[in-house]
PDB file of C-alpha atoms in Angstrom:
ATOM      1  CA  UNK A   1      91.138 114.064 117.963  1.00 27.00           C
ATOM      2  CA  UNK A   2      94.051 112.911 115.995  1.00 28.00           C
ATOM      3  CA  UNK A   3      96.162 109.754 116.059  1.00 39.00           C
ATOM      4  CA  UNK A   4      99.624 111.154 115.064  1.00 38.00           C
ATOM      5  CA  UNK A   5     103.102 110.945 115.299  1.00 43.00           C
ATOM      6  CA  UNK A   6     104.526 114.410 115.327  1.00 39.00           C
ATOM      7  CA  UNK A   7     108.155 113.230 114.514  1.00 40.00           C
ATOM      8  CA  UNK A   8     106.905 111.685 111.203  1.00 41.00           C
ATOM      9  CA  UNK A   9     104.252 114.294 110.385  1.00 44.00           C
ATOM     10  CA  UNK A  10     101.718 111.551 109.160  1.00 45.00           C
ATOM     11  CA  UNK A  11      98.343 112.097 110.666  1.00 40.00           C
ATOM     12  CA  UNK A  12      95.237 109.904 110.726  1.00 43.00           C
ATOM     13  CA  UNK A  13      92.262 112.233 111.352  1.00 44.00           C
ATOM     14  CA  UNK A  14      89.689 110.998 113.543  1.00 51.00           C
ATOM     15  CA  UNK A  15      87.068 113.300 112.065  1.00 60.00           C
ATOM     16  CA  UNK A  16      87.226 111.246 108.736  1.00 77.00           C
ATOM     17  CA  UNK A  17      88.034 114.167 106.568  1.00 84.00           C
ATOM     18  CA  UNK A  18      91.477 113.830 104.779  1.00 93.00           C
ATOM     19  CA  UNK A  19      90.944 116.323 101.977  1.00 92.00           C
ATOM     20  CA  UNK A  20      93.576 118.735 103.244  1.00 92.00           C
ATOM     21  CA  UNK A  21      96.478 116.245 103.321  1.00 96.00           C
ATOM     22  CA  UNK A  22      98.934 115.178 100.808  1.00 98.00           C
ATOM     23  CA  UNK A  23      97.927 111.766  99.661  1.00 98.00           C
ATOM     24  CA  UNK A  24     100.583 109.011  99.298  1.00 98.00           C
ATOM     25  CA  UNK A  25      99.146 105.994  97.286  1.00 98.00           C
ATOM     26  CA  UNK A  26     101.373 102.940  98.164  1.00 98.00           C
ATOM     27  CA  UNK A  27     100.481 100.934  94.979  1.00 97.00           C
ATOM     28  CA  UNK A  28     101.150  97.046  95.632  1.00 97.00           C
ATOM     29  CA  UNK A  29     101.511  95.017  92.343  1.00 95.00           C
ATOM     30  CA  UNK A  30      98.275  93.437  91.065  1.00 94.00           C
ATOM     31  CA  UNK A  31      95.861  95.235  93.465  1.00 93.00           C
ATOM     32  CA  UNK A  32      93.805  97.212  91.052  1.00 85.00           C
ATOM     33  CA  UNK A  33      96.378 100.229  91.533  1.00 87.00           C
ATOM     34  CA  UNK A  34      96.470 101.194  87.815  1.00 87.00           C
ATOM     35  CA  UNK A  35      92.725 101.894  87.852  1.00 89.00           C
ATOM     36  CA  UNK A  36      93.168 104.033  91.053  1.00 94.00           C
ATOM     37  CA  UNK A  37      96.171 105.948  89.524  1.00 93.00           C
ATOM     38  CA  UNK A  38      93.930 107.000  86.583  1.00 91.00           C
ATOM     39  CA  UNK A  39      91.263 108.156  88.945  1.00 93.00           C
ATOM     40  CA  UNK A  40      93.988 110.216  91.054  1.00 95.00           C
ATOM     41  CA  UNK A  41      95.084 111.779  87.807  1.00 93.00           C
ATOM     42  CA  UNK A  42      91.540 112.945  87.109  1.00 92.00           C
ATOM     43  CA  UNK A  43      90.789 114.191  90.716  1.00 95.00           C
ATOM     44  CA  UNK A  44      93.880 116.182  91.161  1.00 95.00           C
ATOM     45  CA  UNK A  45      96.011 118.728  89.342  1.00 94.00           C
ATOM     46  CA  UNK A  46      98.439 116.518  87.401  1.00 92.00           C
ATOM     47  CA  UNK A  47     101.299 119.196  87.806  1.00 93.00           C
ATOM     48  CA  UNK A  48     100.939 118.661  91.680  1.00 96.00           C
ATOM     49  CA  UNK A  49     101.327 114.656  91.308  1.00 97.00           C
ATOM     50  CA  UNK A  50     104.621 112.917  91.714  1.00 97.00           C
ATOM     51  CA  UNK A  51     104.397 109.480  90.048  1.00 95.00           C
ATOM     52  CA  UNK A  52     107.056 106.701  90.715  1.00 93.00           C
ATOM     53  CA  UNK A  53     108.036 105.364  87.347  1.00 86.00           C
ATOM     54  CA  UNK A  54     107.167 101.645  87.157  1.00 79.00           C
ATOM     55  CA  UNK A  55     110.094 100.786  85.040  1.00 84.00           C
ATOM     56  CA  UNK A  56     112.521 102.917  86.929  1.00 89.00           C
ATOM     57  CA  UNK A  57     111.167 102.768  90.630  1.00 93.00           C
ATOM     58  CA  UNK A  58     114.610 103.117  92.426  1.00 94.00           C
ATOM     59  CA  UNK A  59     115.640 105.996  90.127  1.00 94.00           C
ATOM     60  CA  UNK A  60     112.242 107.644  90.706  1.00 94.00           C
ATOM     61  CA  UNK A  61     112.434 107.206  94.540  1.00 95.00           C
ATOM     62  CA  UNK A  62     115.968 108.565  94.804  1.00 95.00           C
ATOM     63  CA  UNK A  63     114.935 111.475  92.511  1.00 95.00           C
ATOM     64  CA  UNK A  64     112.029 112.256  94.606  1.00 96.00           C
ATOM     65  CA  UNK A  65     114.141 112.491  97.755  1.00 96.00           C
ATOM     66  CA  UNK A  66     116.539 114.900  96.005  1.00 96.00           C
ATOM     67  CA  UNK A  67     113.730 117.372  94.930  1.00 96.00           C
ATOM     68  CA  UNK A  68     113.977 120.901  96.364  1.00 96.00           C
ATOM     69  CA  UNK A  69     111.779 121.202  99.534  1.00 96.00           C
ATOM     70  CA  UNK A  70     109.488 123.723  97.929  1.00 96.00           C
ATOM     71  CA  UNK A  71     108.597 121.239  95.162  1.00 96.00           C
ATOM     72  CA  UNK A  72     107.900 118.425  97.614  1.00 97.00           C
ATOM     73  CA  UNK A  73     105.769 120.957  99.741  1.00 97.00           C
ATOM     74  CA  UNK A  74     103.640 121.766  96.748  1.00 97.00           C
ATOM     75  CA  UNK A  75     102.701 118.128  96.030  1.00 97.00           C
ATOM     76  CA  UNK A  76      99.081 116.964  96.624  1.00 97.00           C
ATOM     77  CA  UNK A  77      99.791 113.319  95.532  1.00 98.00           C
ATOM     78  CA  UNK A  78     102.655 110.943  95.511  1.00 98.00           C
ATOM     79  CA  UNK A  79     101.864 107.534  94.055  1.00 97.00           C
ATOM     80  CA  UNK A  80     103.413 104.367  92.601  1.00 95.00           C
ATOM     81  CA  UNK A  81     105.241 101.251  93.574  1.00 95.00           C
ATOM     82  CA  UNK A  82     106.887 102.355  96.677  1.00 95.00           C
ATOM     83  CA  UNK A  83     107.599 100.998 100.085  1.00 96.00           C
ATOM     84  CA  UNK A  84     106.432 102.779 103.262  1.00 98.00           C
ATOM     85  CA  UNK A  85     108.647 105.799 104.293  1.00 97.00           C
ATOM     86  CA  UNK A  86     108.401 108.434 101.674  1.00 97.00           C
ATOM     87  CA  UNK A  87     106.196 110.672 104.032  1.00 97.00           C
ATOM     88  CA  UNK A  88     109.500 111.392 105.867  1.00 97.00           C
ATOM     89  CA  UNK A  89     110.449 113.673 102.936  1.00 97.00           C
ATOM     90  CA  UNK A  90     107.170 115.657 102.785  1.00 97.00           C
ATOM     91  CA  UNK A  91     107.202 118.709 105.154  1.00 96.00           C
ATOM     92  CA  UNK A  92     103.459 119.001 105.081  1.00 97.00           C
ATOM     93  CA  UNK A  93     100.757 116.938 106.693  1.00 96.00           C
ATOM     94  CA  UNK A  94     100.255 113.645 104.757  1.00 97.00           C
ATOM     95  CA  UNK A  95      98.378 110.321 104.832  1.00 97.00           C
ATOM     96  CA  UNK A  96      98.879 106.892 103.139  1.00 98.00           C
ATOM     97  CA  UNK A  97      96.231 105.031 101.142  1.00 98.00           C
ATOM     98  CA  UNK A  98      96.712 101.576  99.814  1.00 98.00           C
ATOM     99  CA  UNK A  99      94.777  98.383  98.424  1.00 98.00           C
ATOM    100  CA  UNK A 100      95.033  94.877  99.890  1.00 98.00           C
ATOM    101  CA  UNK A 101      94.177  91.703  97.916  1.00 98.00           C
ATOM    102  CA  UNK A 102      93.553  88.209  98.959  1.00 98.00           C
ATOM    103  CA  UNK A 103      97.132  86.893  98.696  1.00 97.00           C
ATOM    104  CA  UNK A 104      96.342  83.682  96.510  1.00 97.00           C
ATOM    105  CA  UNK A 105      94.362  85.880  94.188  1.00 97.00           C
ATOM    106  CA  UNK A 106      97.177  88.531  93.980  1.00 97.00           C
ATOM    107  CA  UNK A 107      99.788  85.788  93.199  1.00 97.00           C
ATOM    108  CA  UNK A 108      97.531  84.212  90.465  1.00 96.00           C
ATOM    109  CA  UNK A 109      97.187  87.727  88.954  1.00 95.00           C
ATOM    110  CA  UNK A 110     100.897  88.312  89.026  1.00 95.00           C
ATOM    111  CA  UNK A 111     101.574  84.878  87.573  1.00 95.00           C
ATOM    112  CA  UNK A 112      98.898  85.326  84.799  1.00 95.00           C
ATOM    113  CA  UNK A 113     100.408  88.940  84.038  1.00 93.00           C
ATOM    114  CA  UNK A 114     103.888  87.666  83.758  1.00 95.00           C
ATOM    115  CA  UNK A 115     102.927  84.628  81.628  1.00 94.00           C
ATOM    116  CA  UNK A 116     100.636  86.723  79.331  1.00 93.00           C
ATOM    117  CA  UNK A 117     102.571  89.855  78.773  1.00 93.00           C
ATOM    118  CA  UNK A 118     105.433  89.238  76.422  1.00 93.00           C
ATOM    119  CA  UNK A 119     107.284  92.405  77.617  1.00 93.00           C
ATOM    120  CA  UNK A 120     107.388  91.028  81.119  1.00 95.00           C
ATOM    121  CA  UNK A 121     111.057  89.767  82.071  1.00 95.00           C
ATOM    122  CA  UNK A 122     109.579  86.401  83.085  1.00 97.00           C
ATOM    123  CA  UNK A 123     107.306  85.892  80.135  1.00 96.00           C
ATOM    124  CA  UNK A 124     109.816  83.941  78.059  1.00 95.00           C
ATOM    125  CA  UNK A 125     111.013  81.483  80.858  1.00 97.00           C
ATOM    126  CA  UNK A 126     107.330  80.783  82.270  1.00 97.00           C
ATOM    127  CA  UNK A 127     106.147  79.782  78.750  1.00 97.00           C
ATOM    128  CA  UNK A 128     109.243  78.037  77.642  1.00 96.00           C
ATOM    129  CA  UNK A 129     109.764  75.936  80.837  1.00 97.00           C
ATOM    130  CA  UNK A 130     105.934  75.659  81.315  1.00 96.00           C
ATOM    131  CA  UNK A 131     106.438  76.873  85.035  1.00 96.00           C
ATOM    132  CA  UNK A 132     103.235  76.642  87.077  1.00 94.00           C
ATOM    133  CA  UNK A 133     102.222  79.107  89.742  1.00 95.00           C
ATOM    134  CA  UNK A 134     104.305  77.601  92.658  1.00 93.00           C
ATOM    135  CA  UNK A 135     107.366  77.123  90.502  1.00 95.00           C
ATOM    136  CA  UNK A 136     107.024  80.742  89.388  1.00 96.00           C
ATOM    137  CA  UNK A 137     106.952  81.901  93.047  1.00 95.00           C
ATOM    138  CA  UNK A 138     109.920  79.738  93.774  1.00 94.00           C
ATOM    139  CA  UNK A 139     112.030  81.717  91.257  1.00 96.00           C
ATOM    140  CA  UNK A 140     110.424  85.076  92.119  1.00 96.00           C
ATOM    141  CA  UNK A 141     110.397  84.804  95.994  1.00 95.00           C
ATOM    142  CA  UNK A 142     110.175  88.673  96.165  1.00 96.00           C
ATOM    143  CA  UNK A 143     106.361  88.096  95.257  1.00 96.00           C
ATOM    144  CA  UNK A 144     105.754  86.197  98.585  1.00 96.00           C
ATOM    145  CA  UNK A 145     104.180  88.259 101.236  1.00 98.00           C
ATOM    146  CA  UNK A 146     104.809  91.342  99.052  1.00 98.00           C
ATOM    147  CA  UNK A 147     101.984  93.306 100.826  1.00 98.00           C
ATOM    148  CA  UNK A 148     103.769  93.012 104.160  1.00 98.00           C
ATOM    149  CA  UNK A 149     107.264  93.912 102.730  1.00 98.00           C
ATOM    150  CA  UNK A 150     105.943  97.054 101.010  1.00 98.00           C
ATOM    151  CA  UNK A 151     103.799  98.334 103.918  1.00 98.00           C
ATOM    152  CA  UNK A 152     106.518  97.449 106.571  1.00 98.00           C
ATOM    153  CA  UNK A 153     108.889  99.740 104.534  1.00 98.00           C
ATOM    154  CA  UNK A 154     111.428  97.226 103.296  1.00 97.00           C
ATOM    155  CA  UNK A 155     113.392  98.724 100.366  1.00 96.00           C
ATOM    156  CA  UNK A 156     112.753  96.671  97.130  1.00 96.00           C
ATOM    157  CA  UNK A 157     116.556  96.630  96.537  1.00 95.00           C
ATOM    158  CA  UNK A 158     116.905  94.467  99.726  1.00 96.00           C
ATOM    159  CA  UNK A 159     113.950  91.880  99.116  1.00 96.00           C
ATOM    160  CA  UNK A 160     114.423  91.917  95.328  1.00 96.00           C
ATOM    161  CA  UNK A 161     118.310  92.572  94.627  1.00 96.00           C
ATOM    162  CA  UNK A 162     118.917  93.312  90.969  1.00 95.00           C
ATOM    163  CA  UNK A 163     121.440  90.513  90.701  1.00 96.00           C
ATOM    164  CA  UNK A 164     118.953  87.844  91.876  1.00 97.00           C
ATOM    165  CA  UNK A 165     116.291  89.322  89.705  1.00 96.00           C
ATOM    166  CA  UNK A 166     118.313  89.020  86.480  1.00 96.00           C
ATOM    167  CA  UNK A 167     119.713  85.691  87.297  1.00 97.00           C
ATOM    168  CA  UNK A 168     116.242  84.133  87.868  1.00 97.00           C
ATOM    169  CA  UNK A 169     115.409  85.289  84.207  1.00 96.00           C
ATOM    170  CA  UNK A 170     118.089  82.840  82.994  1.00 95.00           C
ATOM    171  CA  UNK A 171     116.658  79.663  81.454  1.00 95.00           C
ATOM    172  CA  UNK A 172     116.985  76.666  84.095  1.00 95.00           C
ATOM    173  CA  UNK A 173     118.225  78.878  86.860  1.00 96.00           C
ATOM    174  CA  UNK A 174     117.250  77.453  90.117  1.00 95.00           C
ATOM    175  CA  UNK A 175     115.382  79.414  92.721  1.00 94.00           C
ATOM    176  CA  UNK A 176     117.101  80.617  95.858  1.00 95.00           C
ATOM    177  CA  UNK A 177     116.943  78.699  98.992  1.00 92.00           C
ATOM    178  CA  UNK A 178     113.714  79.527 100.923  1.00 83.00           C
ATOM    179  CA  UNK A 179     115.844  80.869 103.730  1.00 89.00           C
ATOM    180  CA  UNK A 180     116.731  83.885 101.359  1.00 93.00           C
ATOM    181  CA  UNK A 181     113.430  85.439 102.128  1.00 95.00           C
ATOM    182  CA  UNK A 182     114.119  86.691 105.573  1.00 96.00           C
ATOM    183  CA  UNK A 183     111.516  89.420 105.044  1.00 96.00           C
ATOM    184  CA  UNK A 184     108.727  86.880 105.179  1.00 97.00           C
ATOM    185  CA  UNK A 185     108.509  86.771 108.921  1.00 97.00           C
ATOM    186  CA  UNK A 186     106.356  87.694 112.011  1.00 98.00           C
ATOM    187  CA  UNK A 187     108.349  90.702 112.785  1.00 98.00           C
ATOM    188  CA  UNK A 188     107.787  92.136 109.261  1.00 98.00           C
ATOM    189  CA  UNK A 189     104.069  91.340 109.700  1.00 98.00           C
ATOM    190  CA  UNK A 190     103.854  93.100 112.949  1.00 98.00           C
ATOM    191  CA  UNK A 191     105.729  96.153 111.457  1.00 98.00           C
ATOM    192  CA  UNK A 192     103.279  96.205 108.462  1.00 98.00           C
ATOM    193  CA  UNK A 193     100.220  96.080 110.887  1.00 98.00           C
ATOM    194  CA  UNK A 194     101.686  98.989 113.195  1.00 98.00           C
ATOM    195  CA  UNK A 195     102.117 100.987 109.965  1.00 98.00           C
ATOM    196  CA  UNK A 196      98.619 100.393 108.751  1.00 98.00           C
ATOM    197  CA  UNK A 197      97.269 101.229 112.109  1.00 97.00           C
ATOM    198  CA  UNK A 198      99.160 104.516 112.764  1.00 97.00           C
ATOM    199  CA  UNK A 199      99.863 106.031 109.320  1.00 97.00           C
ATOM    200  CA  UNK A 200      97.207 104.844 106.783  1.00 98.00           C
ATOM    201  CA  UNK A 201      94.083 106.906 106.625  1.00 96.00           C
ATOM    202  CA  UNK A 202      92.506 104.415 104.180  1.00 97.00           C
ATOM    203  CA  UNK A 203      92.993 100.669 103.475  1.00 98.00           C
ATOM    204  CA  UNK A 204      91.018  99.554 100.415  1.00 97.00           C
ATOM    205  CA  UNK A 205      90.127  96.004  99.218  1.00 98.00           C
ATOM    206  CA  UNK A 206      90.579  94.904  95.677  1.00 96.00           C
ATOM    207  CA  UNK A 207      87.632  92.586  95.918  1.00 95.00           C
ATOM    208  CA  UNK A 208      85.524  95.373  97.162  1.00 95.00           C
ATOM    209  CA  UNK A 209      86.710  98.108  94.735  1.00 95.00           C
ATOM    210  CA  UNK A 210      83.608  99.922  93.939  1.00 94.00           C
ATOM    211  CA  UNK A 211      82.891 100.376  97.750  1.00 95.00           C
ATOM    212  CA  UNK A 212      86.389 101.285  98.305  1.00 96.00           C
ATOM    213  CA  UNK A 213      86.013 104.171  95.781  1.00 96.00           C
ATOM    214  CA  UNK A 214      82.924 105.319  97.718  1.00 95.00           C
ATOM    215  CA  UNK A 215      84.935 105.498 100.796  1.00 96.00           C
ATOM    216  CA  UNK A 216      87.702 107.383  99.098  1.00 97.00           C
ATOM    217  CA  UNK A 217      85.176 109.914  97.750  1.00 95.00           C
ATOM    218  CA  UNK A 218      83.799 110.614 101.326  1.00 94.00           C
ATOM    219  CA  UNK A 219      87.256 110.891 102.851  1.00 96.00           C
ATOM    220  CA  UNK A 220      88.968 113.086 100.283  1.00 96.00           C
ATOM    221  CA  UNK A 221      85.904 114.881  98.777  1.00 94.00           C
ATOM    222  CA  UNK A 222      86.288 113.408  95.261  1.00 95.00           C
ATOM    223  CA  UNK A 223      83.829 114.186  92.437  1.00 92.00           C
ATOM    224  CA  UNK A 224      84.047 110.652  90.980  1.00 91.00           C
ATOM    225  CA  UNK A 225      80.951 109.504  89.410  1.00 86.00           C
ATOM    226  CA  UNK A 226      82.329 106.617  87.145  1.00 80.00           C
ATOM    227  CA  UNK A 227      85.492 104.721  86.444  1.00 81.00           C
ATOM    228  CA  UNK A 228      86.842 102.263  83.928  1.00 77.00           C
ATOM    229  CA  UNK A 229      89.025  99.309  84.875  1.00 76.00           C
ATOM    230  CA  UNK A 230      92.558  99.261  83.618  1.00 68.00           C
ATOM    231  CA  UNK A 231      95.165  96.545  83.088  1.00 57.00           C
ATOM    232  CA  UNK A 232      92.934  93.529  83.946  1.00 60.00           C
ATOM    233  CA  UNK A 233      95.037  90.357  83.255  1.00 57.00           C
ATOM    234  CA  UNK A 234      93.517  88.848  80.098  1.00 60.00           C
ATOM    235  CA  UNK A 235      92.620  85.169  80.112  1.00 69.00           C
ATOM    236  CA  UNK A 236      93.478  84.992  83.895  1.00 81.00           C
ATOM    237  CA  UNK A 237      92.856  81.421  85.188  1.00 88.00           C
ATOM    238  CA  UNK A 238      90.221  81.086  87.991  1.00 90.00           C
ATOM    239  CA  UNK A 239      91.348  79.919  91.385  1.00 93.00           C
ATOM    240  CA  UNK A 240      89.389  76.873  91.033  1.00 93.00           C
ATOM    241  CA  UNK A 241      91.391  75.622  88.019  1.00 92.00           C
ATOM    242  CA  UNK A 242      94.516  75.176  90.193  1.00 93.00           C
ATOM    243  CA  UNK A 243      95.126  71.970  92.106  1.00 94.00           C
ATOM    244  CA  UNK A 244      94.282  72.164  95.831  1.00 95.00           C
ATOM    245  CA  UNK A 245      97.828  71.051  96.799  1.00 95.00           C
ATOM    246  CA  UNK A 246      99.259  73.816  94.638  1.00 94.00           C
ATOM    247  CA  UNK A 247      97.077  76.537  96.094  1.00 96.00           C
ATOM    248  CA  UNK A 248      97.926  75.250  99.573  1.00 96.00           C
ATOM    249  CA  UNK A 249     101.627  75.669  98.943  1.00 94.00           C
ATOM    250  CA  UNK A 250     100.948  79.211  97.794  1.00 95.00           C
ATOM    251  CA  UNK A 251      98.875  79.914 100.911  1.00 96.00           C
ATOM    252  CA  UNK A 252     101.825  78.604 102.990  1.00 95.00           C
ATOM    253  CA  UNK A 253     104.319  80.933 101.149  1.00 94.00           C
ATOM    254  CA  UNK A 254     101.992  83.841 101.737  1.00 97.00           C
ATOM    255  CA  UNK A 255     100.665  83.165 105.268  1.00 98.00           C
ATOM    256  CA  UNK A 256     101.878  86.565 106.615  1.00 98.00           C
ATOM    257  CA  UNK A 257      99.995  88.405 103.657  1.00 98.00           C
ATOM    258  CA  UNK A 258      96.915  86.387 104.586  1.00 98.00           C
ATOM    259  CA  UNK A 259      97.034  87.687 108.274  1.00 98.00           C
ATOM    260  CA  UNK A 260      97.877  91.347 107.141  1.00 98.00           C
ATOM    261  CA  UNK A 261      94.808  91.022 104.567  1.00 98.00           C
ATOM    262  CA  UNK A 262      92.407  89.969 107.379  1.00 98.00           C
ATOM    263  CA  UNK A 263      93.785  92.812 109.469  1.00 98.00           C
ATOM    264  CA  UNK A 264      93.003  95.260 106.545  1.00 98.00           C
ATOM    265  CA  UNK A 265      89.538  93.747 106.181  1.00 98.00           C
ATOM    266  CA  UNK A 266      88.688  94.774 109.750  1.00 98.00           C
ATOM    267  CA  UNK A 267      90.048  98.326 109.261  1.00 97.00           C
ATOM    268  CA  UNK A 268      87.890  98.609 106.147  1.00 97.00           C
ATOM    269  CA  UNK A 269      84.767  97.422 108.000  1.00 96.00           C
ATOM    270  CA  UNK A 270      85.496  99.705 110.834  1.00 96.00           C
ATOM    271  CA  UNK A 271      85.772 102.588 108.569  1.00 96.00           C
ATOM    272  CA  UNK A 272      82.400 101.755 106.823  1.00 95.00           C
ATOM    273  CA  UNK A 273      80.794 101.719 110.381  1.00 93.00           C
ATOM    274  CA  UNK A 274      82.258 105.037 111.386  1.00 93.00           C
ATOM    275  CA  UNK A 275      81.263 106.819 108.204  1.00 92.00           C
ATOM    276  CA  UNK A 276      77.698 105.468 108.540  1.00 90.00           C
ATOM    277  CA  UNK A 277      76.894 105.312 105.002  1.00 89.00           C
ATOM    278  CA  UNK A 278      74.946 102.782 102.855  1.00 90.00           C
ATOM    279  CA  UNK A 279      77.979 101.468 101.271  1.00 92.00           C
ATOM    280  CA  UNK A 280      76.283  98.942  98.970  1.00 90.00           C
ATOM    281  CA  UNK A 281      73.714 101.514  97.506  1.00 90.00           C
ATOM    282  CA  UNK A 282      76.436 104.081  96.912  1.00 91.00           C
ATOM    283  CA  UNK A 283      78.714 101.643  95.208  1.00 91.00           C
ATOM    284  CA  UNK A 284      75.775 100.322  93.001  1.00 89.00           C
ATOM    285  CA  UNK A 285      75.312 103.997  91.777  1.00 85.00           C
ATOM    286  CA  UNK A 286      78.910 104.380  90.963  1.00 82.00           C
ATOM    287  CA  UNK A 287      78.813 103.477  87.284  1.00 63.00           C
ATOM    288  CA  UNK A 288      81.927 101.216  86.272  1.00 57.00           C
ATOM    289  CA  UNK A 289      81.667 101.563  82.609  1.00 53.00           C
ATOM    290  CA  UNK A 290      82.311 105.140  82.101  1.00 50.00           C
ATOM    291  CA  UNK A 291      80.330 107.396  79.589  1.00 50.00           C
ATOM    292  CA  UNK A 292      77.824 105.428  77.412  1.00 48.00           C
ATOM    293  CA  UNK A 293      78.244 108.030  74.556  1.00 47.00           C
ATOM    294  CA  UNK A 294      81.195 106.952  72.385  1.00 46.00           C
ATOM    295  CA  UNK A 295      82.212 110.567  71.653  1.00 41.00           C
ATOM    296  CA  UNK A 296      82.205 111.423  75.430  1.00 43.00           C
ATOM    297  CA  UNK A 297      84.219 108.091  75.984  1.00 47.00           C
ATOM    298  CA  UNK A 298      86.810 109.106  73.502  1.00 40.00           C
ATOM    299  CA  UNK A 299      87.135 112.575  74.929  1.00 44.00           C
ATOM    300  CA  UNK A 300      87.473 111.089  78.506  1.00 51.00           C
ATOM    301  CA  UNK A 301      90.203 108.817  77.426  1.00 53.00           C
ATOM    302  CA  UNK A 302      92.048 111.628  75.711  1.00 53.00           C
ATOM    303  CA  UNK A 303      91.675 113.737  78.778  1.00 59.00           C
ATOM    304  CA  UNK A 304      93.043 110.880  81.045  1.00 64.00           C
ATOM    305  CA  UNK A 305      95.909 110.304  78.590  1.00 68.00           C
ATOM    306  CA  UNK A 306      97.251 113.745  78.625  1.00 62.00           C
ATOM    307  CA  UNK A 307      96.758 113.981  82.515  1.00 70.00           C
ATOM    308  CA  UNK A 308      98.684 110.843  83.111  1.00 68.00           C
ATOM    309  CA  UNK A 309     101.397 112.005  80.729  1.00 72.00           C
ATOM    310  CA  UNK A 310     101.592 115.448  82.355  1.00 72.00           C
ATOM    311  CA  UNK A 311     102.012 113.807  85.804  1.00 71.00           C
ATOM    312  CA  UNK A 312     104.794 111.612  84.507  1.00 68.00           C
ATOM    313  CA  UNK A 313     106.686 114.428  82.913  1.00 68.00           C
ATOM    314  CA  UNK A 314     106.559 116.565  85.780  1.00 69.00           C
ATOM    315  CA  UNK A 315     108.061 113.644  87.917  1.00 73.00           C
ATOM    316  CA  UNK A 316     110.965 113.422  85.724  1.00 72.00           C
ATOM    317  CA  UNK A 317     112.331 117.016  85.975  1.00 70.00           C
TER     318      UNK A 317
END
């Protein structure tokens, strides 16, 4: 039995095997997606992967849509910071996967990454003006309910216009009126829920990452036996270090992402039940540190580096 939309050609297979479908990984910022990207590059032929370039997202999306149909048909993976909708450009059967994260934890991680990474466009302003988490979200409103916006299929150029993005980097620039963020709404939340239900073969949880990988192994037939975490925010402050009233403000700003996250948790638990596996036992056996042998570790990193580079080069031509 299939739950499908023949006009869109995305199928959620009720027999729980997704190995034959092209995988679209909708990577939402700060949900452990970089680690999954490295795993995908290890599991699939890098020459059959299209990677949305993180620093040129709109260019990559437009480039993908212009590819000859024969190239799009050959792809096994499309991955990166995209919004829902790219499946419409794939002639073959496909399915989406994504990871959801507790919205407060995701916002804290985004804030810590922006504050600690000197190459981030907001690094200077956050540190020079000593902006706290709530103030950061006020000048970067596209971060609020970001999970809903991406999964609902809102184009980033709409909810994060480049003119506003650049203006908010200017020292002292006042954040836009809260009414600007019309995409944080019950309607967008409902659209995101419906897309998850109809078009996503898998919804993972960042706070249950090893278990999520176990489920992906079963669904797609991966050979994965170990993994290493990438791009963890260094010196990330713990949730408990923030004032309760500040966290309450962040929670209010992200109330739609909260509801979507709870919806995704139910989908996750339902999949675990249907697969009938001992998730905790299998997750415990999935080594998270990679090879213990130093030489093997160096070789693995080298292999992953060239595979990542190969998938990106292929995506540029």
